[in-house]
Amino acid sequence: MKQLVSFRVGRQVFGVEILLVREIDVCLDCTPVQLAPPYIVGLANLRGQIVTLFDLGKRLAIKREAEATASHDIMLRSTTELSLVRTRVHRDDLFTSADPIGLRVDGIGDIVEVDDSAIEPVPANVTGVEREFLSGVALLPAELLLILDLRQLLIAR
Amino acid sequence: MLNEFSGGLKGATTKCLDRTALSPARMEPYCCSGYPMTEDELEILEEFIQESREHLTAIEPDLLEMERQGTGTASEIVNRVFRAIHSIKGGAAFLAFESLKGFSHVMENVLMLIRDGKLSIAPEVIDALLRGVDVLRRMVEDVRDSNAVDCTEERLLLEAVVEKRQGEQQAKLDSPAIAVCPAVSVERAPTISQMDAENSGRDAMRLAHRAHGKKIYRIAVRGDVDLPATGMTAESLGAALASIGQIIECSPAPGTSVNAAARVFEWEIATVLERQLLAVATGLPERCFSLLVDDAGHADGKDTSPSKGVRPVEANAVARGLPGVEPNSLYANPPLPVVSVTPKRDAVSLVAPSVPQERTAPASGHREQANEANDTLRVRVELLNRLMDSASELVLGRNQLLRALKEQGDKSPGLGIILQHIDRVTTDLQEGIMQTRMQQIGSLFGRFARVARDLGRQLGKDVELRAEGNHVELDKSIIEALAGPLTHIVRNAVDHAIETPEERRKRRKPEVGRILLSASHESGQVKIVVEDDGRGIDRAKVLRKALEKGLIAPGASEKATDRDIVNLLMMPGFSTADQVSDVSGRGVGMDVVRNNVEALGGQIEIDSEAGMGTSVQLRLPLTLAIIPSLIIGAAGARFAVPQASIVELVWVKSDDTNDRIKLLHGSPMLRLRERLVPLVEVRDVLGVTGSAGPSRSASEMGTTKDQYILLLRTGTDHYGLVVDDLFESEEIVVKPLPLFLKGIECFAGTTILGDGSVTMILDPSGIAIRAGLRFGATNPAEESGEAATRADGSGKRSVILFAGSPAEQYIVPQEQVLRLERVDRASLQRAGGKDYVCYRGVGLPLVRLEQFLPVGGVPDFAEEVFLLIPRMGSGRAAEPTAGILVWRILDAVDIELNLQPALFDGPGVRGSTLLEGVLTTMIDPLALVEFAQSRRERAA
């Protein structure tokens, strides 16, 4: 049984493990960094901590029709924060980055509970999204939820 | 420490005997009890590692002092070293790190010989001991794998040293003491045997049991008489014994099959039972049991005769295990009278005459240490860093508060006083916390005595290193960052500067070369000087090498100032070593040193007098966390520039711009008091286009409005950074670049300004690199001056000569070439009808000469070809947009250019000339590439 935070990028719905999420904020003021990889929106000041914001749409190479109106930033837990949680919860498969990272998305959905049995590997015809960033697909009653694999996402190329 | 540990030990003794259980693989993360380490045990382990490190650090200078003083060494020093090794051994024994324990034991033996005057201090001895310290350090660093560390060489070295000396002092050894105590000779045998190590392990156990009020018995059971009487086999008897006490030792080893009737079985057992009860419990006659040590620590004189000489050794080992045992460290109640336990008490005191003093000395010394220890506290560096961060933020908050409430202060009278109070307290707090991170530089200087000594010996030079200003304090991170550069400088001094003793004699210098390390505070900075009295920098030699390596233009060498010489020394790839000695002289040193020092916000300078000596001076800031900076506006954003890198602010008024800002080869220069300084635009370097304000092309620059130029320093070079706005000076807390941005060389870090916005901190050297600025040993003014006179195409020019095909050769002015790279044929590809080459992970458009000029192309058989990348105009981000395919690079020459009309027409063709009888065409690569580019775009 996994709990995922669901969110939307473009028209696609994604999910990320709730244990990895520290908080969700409305779009923060962000300083762009010149010469940074294109998928990095910039740096934001989160109560004194400097958070690197990812434009998830660009990172996942999702085509968005209009200039995407990002609405929220999902702040991920850093490895130190996660290790504090992990000891209570006994999960080995969670992976995050040492630096604080935020994911800028186009819309926030509900928290969904997904049974492990309802998770399938990514089907071959899911295109338009970088497949390597997905760890699986959840079959929800209304739609298909793509589950993010942060391991690939957070490796600095 | 013992009390917590003994629990584990108690249950562990039987397991400890099983050697297989202690194989290295099984060590992690279990201690000798075979159970996973508890938090307490982990803490003990960490403490052990920490203390051992400190011991090892403290030993080195003492060993060097011993070498200096020779046989006249104060016994205090020898004892100190001995105690340090002994502590390490004790801890290692407890934590069952067999190799570490064994090796420390070896070193301890040698030190004991020295202490007792049985071994005189000679350089070889100190050498062996120093190498031993290195081994111990390696073992402690990765203590759980310490059993895997190979120390046979060092061990043999130590044994050899002892053997050699022993041979010389054999007479002394044949004293009555030895006859009385044959055990001594067993210990002193040249082969420091494994048995010693095993025995010490058992000693530790015995002491542990005694401390728990147990008695230690030896049980000797004759297989022919006693054993049958019990009706048990040796194994079952052993098991029975195990149930009434702890077996420390048993022989023969369990599991060996023996002829029971022929053997005497022996056990050593720790138990609380009285002898009578033991006899009853086992069914053995009382005579089989002999009490070795009772719970009060007194020995029973009635011992059965020893077998295999084990007992005397073990008894003495017990005694030996004691001197120097720190009362507080290993045991709760050190039974000091135990020394008197052994029947061979006299021998013991003869063997180690200083034992009584030894016992009191550590006790009192330790008490002092203990007191001192109570005044200090070990704190995790991570915590201090956090405190430091918070204090820095507090300082900035206070600054903002003061600014914001400056006016308010007049309105409400009480407020001013409160602000003052907060101001004062914050300052105190910040200074205090900065102090916690301050370490004395002496901790760093201390290592260099050894470095200089070892190196000197290796090179056959006599070098003495003195340190002054050991008490000067620096932030811990700076000290750590300095270790590398200082080591290199010291090694350089020993290797290159200090002459051999003969040479020094010839020059009437004292035979011993002197290196002085000094640290002092000077005008808000820390000044560190490495001074030697060696041969100084040989100007001619440096220039020669620089010319050889092409680091300096031939004409400039005569005019080279002392400054230039120093600059040359610090260029990558420079080395005057005739042979690249193993030591230094790989020529990768001084430039890295300079970079490191500057990265810390410091400066390095070298002064030298030929024949007299050299002095290297480092100037460093006191702290890294908060730096003063200037906030500037450029490319539509704000940036912070560290004050330390700013030399000057130049304001060029709009009407002056034509006068002061010149263009040379398309690159803007600033005329500043008889110098020409290259200019870099922030927006160019950061690749920003379409930002606030019109994008200026180089030719437009200087005509629109006032220019603000920051004259920045990188190393000893200067360049000007053109910015749009100057804001205020701010003290900022430097935060490191986030992981994902680490590769961007233009930025040194990030910070949060008073208004909460995240701001990037610019890195002057990074910007210079990205802008493609190349500073040479030549004066930029000179270079541009020369270039100007050459504009008409005559005079000597540096060109690259290459062959485009077997039939044609070309020259290209060197300054127009950014890079020449060798590429494999395989990386040449074609896509969409256009040529590309795989270059640094991207597909770079490729220009083939034969596409645009009536010439031949690169032959098909060429496996390896070259890529010529033109410089896209210096002063701008030099990202190559295309490369020219070239067959062979022939040469780089300086020629008297005599340009004739070209042999054919085409883009980029500038003329032709005759080089050694071969017709050569001169090409402007940039023009060619731009032409090709425009063609491409049109076609696309």
CSV table of N, CA and C in Angstrom, one decimal, chain B residues 793-916:
chain,number,residue,atom,x,y,z
B,793,GLY,N,49.9,43.4,-41.3
B,793,GLY,CA,50.2,42.1,-41.9
B,793,GLY,C,51.7,41.8,-42.0
B,794,SER,N,52.5,42.8,-41.6
B,794,SER,CA,54.0,42.5,-41.7
B,794,SER,C,54.5,42.3,-40.3
B,795,GLY,N,55.8,42.0,-40.3
B,795,GLY,CA,56.4,41.7,-39.0
B,795,GLY,C,56.2,40.3,-38.6
B,796,LYS,N,56.8,39.8,-37.5
B,796,LYS,CA,56.8,38.4,-37.2
B,796,LYS,C,55.5,38.1,-36.5
B,797,ARG,N,55.0,37.0,-36.9
B,797,ARG,CA,53.7,36.5,-36.4
B,797,ARG,C,53.8,35.0,-36.0
B,798,SER,N,53.1,34.7,-35.0
B,798,SER,CA,53.0,33.3,-34.6
B,798,SER,C,51.9,32.7,-35.4
B,799,VAL,N,52.2,31.6,-36.1
B,799,VAL,CA,51.2,31.0,-36.9
B,799,VAL,C,51.2,29.5,-36.7
B,800,ILE,N,50.1,28.9,-37.0
B,800,ILE,CA,50.0,27.4,-37.0
B,800,ILE,C,50.0,26.9,-38.5
B,801,LEU,N,50.9,26.0,-38.7
B,801,LEU,CA,51.0,25.5,-40.1
B,801,LEU,C,50.3,24.1,-40.1
B,802,PHE,N,49.4,24.0,-41.1
B,802,PHE,CA,48.8,22.7,-41.2
B,802,PHE,C,48.5,22.3,-42.6
B,803,ALA,N,48.3,21.0,-42.8
B,803,ALA,CA,48.0,20.5,-44.1
B,803,ALA,C,46.5,20.1,-44.2
B,804,GLY,N,45.9,20.6,-45.2
B,804,GLY,CA,44.4,20.3,-45.4
B,804,GLY,C,44.3,19.1,-46.2
B,805,SER,N,45.2,18.8,-47.0
B,805,SER,CA,45.2,17.6,-47.9
B,805,SER,C,46.6,17.3,-48.3
B,806,PRO,N,46.9,16.2,-48.9
B,806,PRO,CA,48.3,15.9,-49.3
B,806,PRO,C,48.9,17.0,-50.2
B,807,ALA,N,48.0,17.8,-50.8
B,807,ALA,CA,48.5,18.8,-51.8
B,807,ALA,C,48.7,20.2,-51.3
B,808,GLU,N,47.9,20.6,-50.3
B,808,GLU,CA,47.9,22.0,-49.9
B,808,GLU,C,48.3,22.1,-48.4
B,809,GLN,N,49.0,23.2,-48.1
B,809,GLN,CA,49.2,23.6,-46.7
B,809,GLN,C,48.8,25.0,-46.5
B,810,TYR,N,48.4,25.3,-45.2
B,810,TYR,CA,47.9,26.6,-44.9
B,810,TYR,C,48.5,27.1,-43.6
B,811,ILE,N,48.4,28.4,-43.4
B,811,ILE,CA,48.8,28.9,-42.1
B,811,ILE,C,47.6,29.7,-41.5
B,812,VAL,N,47.5,29.7,-40.2
B,812,VAL,CA,46.5,30.4,-39.5
B,812,VAL,C,47.1,31.2,-38.4
B,813,PRO,N,46.8,32.5,-38.2
B,813,PRO,CA,47.4,33.2,-37.1
B,813,PRO,C,47.1,32.5,-35.8
B,814,GLN,N,48.1,32.4,-34.9
B,814,GLN,CA,47.9,31.6,-33.7
B,814,GLN,C,46.8,32.2,-32.8
B,815,GLU,N,46.7,33.5,-32.8
B,815,GLU,CA,45.7,34.1,-31.9
B,815,GLU,C,44.3,33.9,-32.4
B,816,GLN,N,44.1,33.4,-33.6
B,816,GLN,CA,42.8,33.2,-34.1
B,816,GLN,C,42.3,31.7,-33.8
B,817,VAL,N,43.2,31.0,-33.3
B,817,VAL,CA,42.9,29.6,-33.0
B,817,VAL,C,42.5,29.4,-31.6
B,818,LEU,N,41.4,28.9,-31.3
B,818,LEU,CA,41.0,28.6,-29.9
B,818,LEU,C,41.6,27.3,-29.5
B,819,ARG,N,41.4,26.3,-30.3
B,819,ARG,CA,41.8,24.9,-29.9
B,819,ARG,C,42.1,24.1,-31.2
B,820,LEU,N,43.0,23.2,-30.9
B,820,LEU,CA,43.3,22.2,-31.9
B,820,LEU,C,43.1,20.8,-31.3
B,821,GLU,N,42.2,20.0,-31.8
B,821,GLU,CA,42.0,18.7,-31.2
B,821,GLU,C,42.1,17.6,-32.2
B,822,ARG,N,42.6,16.5,-31.7
B,822,ARG,CA,42.7,15.3,-32.5
B,822,ARG,C,41.4,14.6,-32.4
B,823,VAL,N,40.9,14.2,-33.5
B,823,VAL,CA,39.6,13.4,-33.5
B,823,VAL,C,39.8,12.1,-34.3
B,824,ASP,N,39.0,11.1,-33.9
B,824,ASP,CA,39.0,9.9,-34.7
B,824,ASP,C,38.2,10.0,-35.9
B,825,ARG,N,38.5,9.3,-36.9
B,825,ARG,CA,37.7,9.3,-38.1
B,825,ARG,C,36.3,9.0,-37.8
B,826,ALA,N,36.2,8.0,-36.9
B,826,ALA,CA,34.9,7.5,-36.5
B,826,ALA,C,33.9,8.6,-36.0
B,827,SER,N,34.5,9.6,-35.4
B,827,SER,CA,33.5,10.6,-34.8
B,827,SER,C,33.0,11.6,-35.9
B,828,LEU,N,33.5,11.4,-37.1
B,828,LEU,CA,32.9,12.3,-38.2
B,828,LEU,C,31.7,11.7,-38.7
B,829,GLN,N,30.6,12.5,-38.7
B,829,GLN,CA,29.3,11.9,-39.1
B,829,GLN,C,28.6,12.9,-40.0
B,830,ARG,N,27.6,12.3,-40.6
B,830,ARG,CA,26.8,13.1,-41.5
B,830,ARG,C,25.4,13.0,-41.1
B,831,ALA,N,24.7,14.1,-41.1
B,831,ALA,CA,23.3,14.1,-40.7
B,831,ALA,C,22.6,15.2,-41.5
B,832,GLY,N,21.5,14.8,-42.1
B,832,GLY,CA,20.7,15.8,-42.9
B,832,GLY,C,21.5,16.5,-43.9
B,833,GLY,N,22.5,15.7,-44.5
B,833,GLY,CA,23.3,16.3,-45.6
B,833,GLY,C,24.4,17.2,-45.1
B,834,LYS,N,24.6,17.3,-43.8
B,834,LYS,CA,25.6,18.2,-43.3
B,834,LYS,C,26.6,17.4,-42.5
B,835,ASP,N,27.8,17.9,-42.4
B,835,ASP,CA,28.9,17.2,-41.7
B,835,ASP,C,28.9,17.6,-40.2
B,836,TYR,N,29.1,16.6,-39.4
B,836,TYR,CA,29.3,17.0,-37.9
B,836,TYR,C,30.4,16.2,-37.4
B,837,VAL,N,30.9,16.6,-36.3
B,837,VAL,CA,31.9,15.8,-35.5
B,837,VAL,C,31.4,15.7,-34.1
B,838,CYS,N,31.6,14.6,-33.5
B,838,CYS,CA,31.2,14.4,-32.1
B,838,CYS,C,32.3,15.1,-31.2
B,839,TYR,N,31.9,16.2,-30.7
B,839,TYR,CA,32.9,17.0,-29.9
B,839,TYR,C,32.4,17.3,-28.6
B,840,ARG,N,33.1,16.7,-27.5
B,840,ARG,CA,32.7,17.0,-26.2
B,840,ARG,C,31.2,16.7,-26.0
B,841,GLY,N,30.7,15.6,-26.5
B,841,GLY,CA,29.4,15.3,-26.2
B,841,GLY,C,28.3,16.0,-27.1
B,842,VAL,N,28.7,16.9,-27.9
B,842,VAL,CA,27.7,17.5,-28.8
B,842,VAL,C,28.1,17.2,-30.3
B,843,GLY,N,27.2,17.5,-31.1
B,843,GLY,CA,27.5,17.4,-32.5
B,843,GLY,C,27.9,18.7,-33.0
B,844,LEU,N,29.2,18.9,-33.3
B,844,LEU,CA,29.6,20.2,-33.8
B,844,LEU,C,29.7,20.3,-35.3
B,845,PRO,N,29.1,21.3,-35.8
B,845,PRO,CA,29.1,21.4,-37.3
B,845,PRO,C,30.5,21.4,-37.8
B,846,LEU,N,30.8,20.7,-38.9
B,846,LEU,CA,32.1,20.6,-39.4
B,846,LEU,C,32.2,21.3,-40.7
B,847,VAL,N,33.3,22.0,-40.9
B,847,VAL,CA,33.6,22.7,-42.1
B,847,VAL,C,34.7,22.0,-42.9
B,848,ARG,N,34.4,21.5,-44.0
B,848,ARG,CA,35.4,20.9,-44.9
B,848,ARG,C,35.9,22.0,-45.8
B,849,LEU,N,37.2,22.1,-45.9
B,849,LEU,CA,37.8,23.2,-46.7
B,849,LEU,C,37.4,23.0,-48.2
B,850,GLU,N,37.3,21.7,-48.6
B,850,GLU,CA,37.0,21.5,-50.0
B,850,GLU,C,35.6,21.9,-50.4
B,851,GLN,N,34.8,22.1,-49.4
B,851,GLN,CA,33.4,22.5,-49.7
B,851,GLN,C,33.3,24.0,-50.1
B,852,PHE,N,34.3,24.8,-49.6
B,852,PHE,CA,34.1,26.2,-50.0
B,852,PHE,C,35.3,26.7,-50.8
B,853,LEU,N,36.4,26.0,-50.8
B,853,LEU,CA,37.6,26.4,-51.5
B,853,LEU,C,38.0,25.4,-52.6
B,854,PRO,N,38.6,25.9,-53.6
B,854,PRO,CA,39.0,24.9,-54.7
B,854,PRO,C,40.2,24.2,-54.3
B,855,VAL,N,40.1,23.3,-53.3
B,855,VAL,CA,41.3,22.6,-52.8
B,855,VAL,C,40.9,21.2,-52.6
B,856,GLY,N,41.9,20.4,-52.2
B,856,GLY,CA,41.6,19.0,-51.9
B,856,GLY,C,41.2,18.8,-50.5
B,857,GLY,N,40.6,17.6,-50.3
B,857,GLY,CA,40.1,17.3,-48.9
B,857,GLY,C,41.0,16.4,-48.2
B,858,VAL,N,40.6,16.1,-47.0
B,858,VAL,CA,41.3,15.1,-46.1
B,858,VAL,C,41.2,13.7,-46.8
B,859,PRO,N,42.4,13.1,-47.0
B,859,PRO,CA,42.3,11.8,-47.7
B,859,PRO,C,41.6,10.7,-46.8
B,860,ASP,N,41.0,9.8,-47.5
B,860,ASP,CA,40.2,8.8,-46.9
B,860,ASP,C,41.0,7.8,-46.0
B,861,PHE,N,42.3,7.7,-46.3
B,861,PHE,CA,43.0,6.7,-45.5
B,861,PHE,C,43.4,7.3,-44.1
B,862,ALA,N,43.2,8.6,-44.0
B,862,ALA,CA,43.6,9.2,-42.7
B,862,ALA,C,42.7,8.7,-41.5
B,863,GLU,N,43.3,7.9,-40.6
B,863,GLU,CA,42.5,7.4,-39.5
B,863,GLU,C,42.2,8.5,-38.5
B,864,GLU,N,43.2,9.4,-38.4
B,864,GLU,CA,43.2,10.4,-37.3
B,864,GLU,C,43.2,11.7,-38.0
B,865,VAL,N,42.3,12.6,-37.6
B,865,VAL,CA,42.4,13.9,-38.2
B,865,VAL,C,42.3,15.0,-37.1
B,866,PHE,N,42.4,16.2,-37.5
B,866,PHE,CA,42.4,17.3,-36.5
B,866,PHE,C,41.3,18.2,-36.7
B,867,LEU,N,40.9,18.8,-35.6
B,867,LEU,CA,39.8,19.8,-35.7
B,867,LEU,C,40.4,21.1,-35.3
B,868,LEU,N,40.2,22.1,-36.1
B,868,LEU,CA,40.7,23.5,-35.7
B,868,LEU,C,39.5,24.3,-35.4
B,869,ILE,N,39.5,24.8,-34.1
B,869,ILE,CA,38.3,25.6,-33.7
B,869,ILE,C,38.8,27.0,-33.6
B,870,PRO,N,38.1,27.9,-34.3
B,870,PRO,CA,38.6,29.2,-34.3
B,870,PRO,C,38.1,30.0,-33.0
B,871,ARG,N,38.8,31.0,-32.6
B,871,ARG,CA,38.4,31.8,-31.5
B,871,ARG,C,37.3,32.7,-32.0
B,872,MET,N,36.2,32.7,-31.2
B,872,MET,CA,35.1,33.5,-31.7
B,872,MET,C,35.2,34.9,-31.1
B,873,GLY,N,36.3,35.5,-31.1
B,873,GLY,CA,36.4,36.8,-30.6
B,873,GLY,C,36.6,36.8,-29.1
B,874,SER,N,37.7,37.2,-28.6
B,874,SER,CA,37.9,37.1,-27.1
B,874,SER,C,37.1,38.1,-26.4
B,875,GLY,N,36.8,37.9,-25.2
B,875,GLY,CA,36.0,38.8,-24.4
B,875,GLY,C,34.5,38.4,-24.5
B,876,ARG,N,34.2,37.4,-25.3
B,876,ARG,CA,32.9,36.9,-25.3
B,876,ARG,C,33.0,35.4,-25.0
B,877,ALA,N,31.9,34.9,-24.6
B,877,ALA,CA,31.9,33.4,-24.3
B,877,ALA,C,32.3,32.7,-25.6
B,878,ALA,N,33.4,32.0,-25.5
B,878,ALA,CA,33.9,31.4,-26.7
B,878,ALA,C,33.4,30.0,-26.9
B,879,GLU,N,32.1,29.9,-27.1
B,879,GLU,CA,31.5,28.6,-27.4
B,879,GLU,C,31.7,28.3,-28.9
B,880,PRO,N,32.4,27.2,-29.2
B,880,PRO,CA,32.7,27.0,-30.6
B,880,PRO,C,31.4,26.7,-31.3
B,881,THR,N,31.2,27.3,-32.5
B,881,THR,CA,30.0,27.0,-33.2
B,881,THR,C,30.2,26.0,-34.4
B,882,ALA,N,31.5,25.9,-34.7
B,882,ALA,CA,31.9,25.0,-35.8
B,882,ALA,C,33.4,24.7,-35.7
B,883,GLY,N,33.8,23.7,-36.4
B,883,GLY,CA,35.2,23.4,-36.4
B,883,GLY,C,35.6,23.1,-37.9
B,884,ILE,N,36.9,23.3,-38.2
B,884,ILE,CA,37.4,23.1,-39.5
B,884,ILE,C,38.2,21.8,-39.5
B,885,LEU,N,37.9,21.0,-40.5
B,885,LEU,CA,38.6,19.7,-40.6
B,885,LEU,C,40.0,19.9,-41.2
B,886,VAL,N,40.9,19.4,-40.5
B,886,VAL,CA,42.3,19.6,-41.0
B,886,VAL,C,43.0,18.2,-41.0
B,887,TRP,N,43.9,18.0,-41.9
B,887,TRP,CA,44.5,16.7,-42.0
B,887,TRP,C,45.6,16.5,-41.0
B,888,ARG,N,46.6,17.3,-41.1
B,888,ARG,CA,47.8,17.2,-40.3
B,888,ARG,C,48.3,18.5,-39.8
B,889,ILE,N,48.5,18.6,-38.5
B,889,ILE,CA,49.1,19.8,-37.9
B,889,ILE,C,50.6,19.7,-38.1
B,890,LEU,N,51.2,20.6,-38.8
B,890,LEU,CA,52.6,20.5,-39.2
B,890,LEU,C,53.5,21.2,-38.2
B,891,ASP,N,53.2,22.4,-37.8
B,891,ASP,CA,54.1,23.1,-36.9
B,891,ASP,C,53.4,24.3,-36.4
B,892,ALA,N,54.1,24.9,-35.4
B,892,ALA,CA,53.7,26.2,-34.9
B,892,ALA,C,54.9,27.1,-34.9
B,893,VAL,N,54.9,28.0,-35.8
B,893,VAL,CA,56.2,28.8,-36.0
B,893,VAL,C,55.9,30.3,-35.9
B,894,ASP,N,57.0,31.0,-35.7
B,894,ASP,CA,57.0,32.4,-35.8
B,894,ASP,C,57.6,32.8,-37.2
B,895,ILE,N,56.9,33.4,-38.0
B,895,ILE,CA,57.5,33.7,-39.3
B,895,ILE,C,57.4,35.2,-39.6
B,896,GLU,N,58.2,35.6,-40.4
B,896,GLU,CA,58.2,37.0,-41.0
B,896,GLU,C,57.1,36.9,-42.1
B,897,LEU,N,56.0,37.5,-41.8
B,897,LEU,CA,54.9,37.3,-42.8
B,897,LEU,C,55.0,38.2,-43.9
B,898,ASN,N,55.1,37.6,-45.1
B,898,ASN,CA,55.2,38.4,-46.3
B,898,ASN,C,54.1,38.0,-47.2
B,899,LEU,N,53.0,38.7,-47.0
B,899,LEU,CA,51.8,38.2,-47.6
B,899,LEU,C,51.6,38.6,-49.1
B,900,GLN,N,51.5,37.6,-49.9
B,900,GLN,CA,51.3,37.9,-51.4
B,900,GLN,C,49.8,37.7,-51.7
B,901,PRO,N,49.4,38.1,-52.8
B,901,PRO,CA,48.0,37.9,-53.2
B,901,PRO,C,47.7,36.4,-53.2
B,902,ALA,N,46.5,36.0,-52.9
B,902,ALA,CA,46.1,34.6,-52.7
B,902,ALA,C,46.2,33.9,-54.1
B,903,LEU,N,46.3,32.6,-54.0
B,903,LEU,CA,46.4,31.8,-55.2
B,903,LEU,C,45.0,31.5,-55.7
B,904,PHE,N,44.0,31.6,-54.9
B,904,PHE,CA,42.7,31.4,-55.3
B,904,PHE,C,41.8,32.2,-54.4
B,905,ASP,N,40.5,32.3,-54.8
B,905,ASP,CA,39.6,33.1,-54.1
B,905,ASP,C,38.7,32.2,-53.2
B,906,GLY,N,38.3,32.8,-52.2
B,906,GLY,CA,37.3,32.0,-51.3
B,906,GLY,C,37.1,32.7,-50.0
B,907,PRO,N,36.1,32.2,-49.3
B,907,PRO,CA,35.9,32.8,-48.0
B,907,PRO,C,37.0,32.6,-47.0
B,908,GLY,N,37.5,33.6,-46.3
B,908,GLY,CA,38.5,33.4,-45.3
B,908,GLY,C,39.9,33.4,-45.9
B,909,VAL,N,40.1,33.5,-47.2
B,909,VAL,CA,41.4,33.4,-47.7
B,909,VAL,C,42.0,34.8,-47.7
B,910,ARG,N,43.2,34.9,-47.1
B,910,ARG,CA,43.8,36.2,-46.9
B,910,ARG,C,45.0,36.5,-47.7
B,911,GLY,N,45.6,35.4,-48.2
B,911,GLY,CA,46.8,35.7,-49.0
B,911,GLY,C,47.6,34.4,-49.1
B,912,SER,N,48.8,34.5,-49.7
B,912,SER,CA,49.6,33.4,-49.7
B,912,SER,C,51.1,33.8,-49.5
B,913,THR,N,51.9,32.8,-49.1
B,913,THR,CA,53.3,33.1,-48.9
B,913,THR,C,54.1,31.8,-49.2
B,914,LEU,N,55.4,32.0,-49.2
B,914,LEU,CA,56.2,30.8,-49.5
B,914,LEU,C,57.0,30.4,-48.2
B,915,LEU,N,56.7,29.2,-47.8
B,915,LEU,CA,57.4,28.7,-46.5
B,915,LEU,C,58.3,27.6,-46.9
B,916,GLU,N,59.6,27.8,-46.8
B,916,GLU,CA,60.6,26.8,-47.2
B,916,GLU,C,60.3,26.2,-48.6
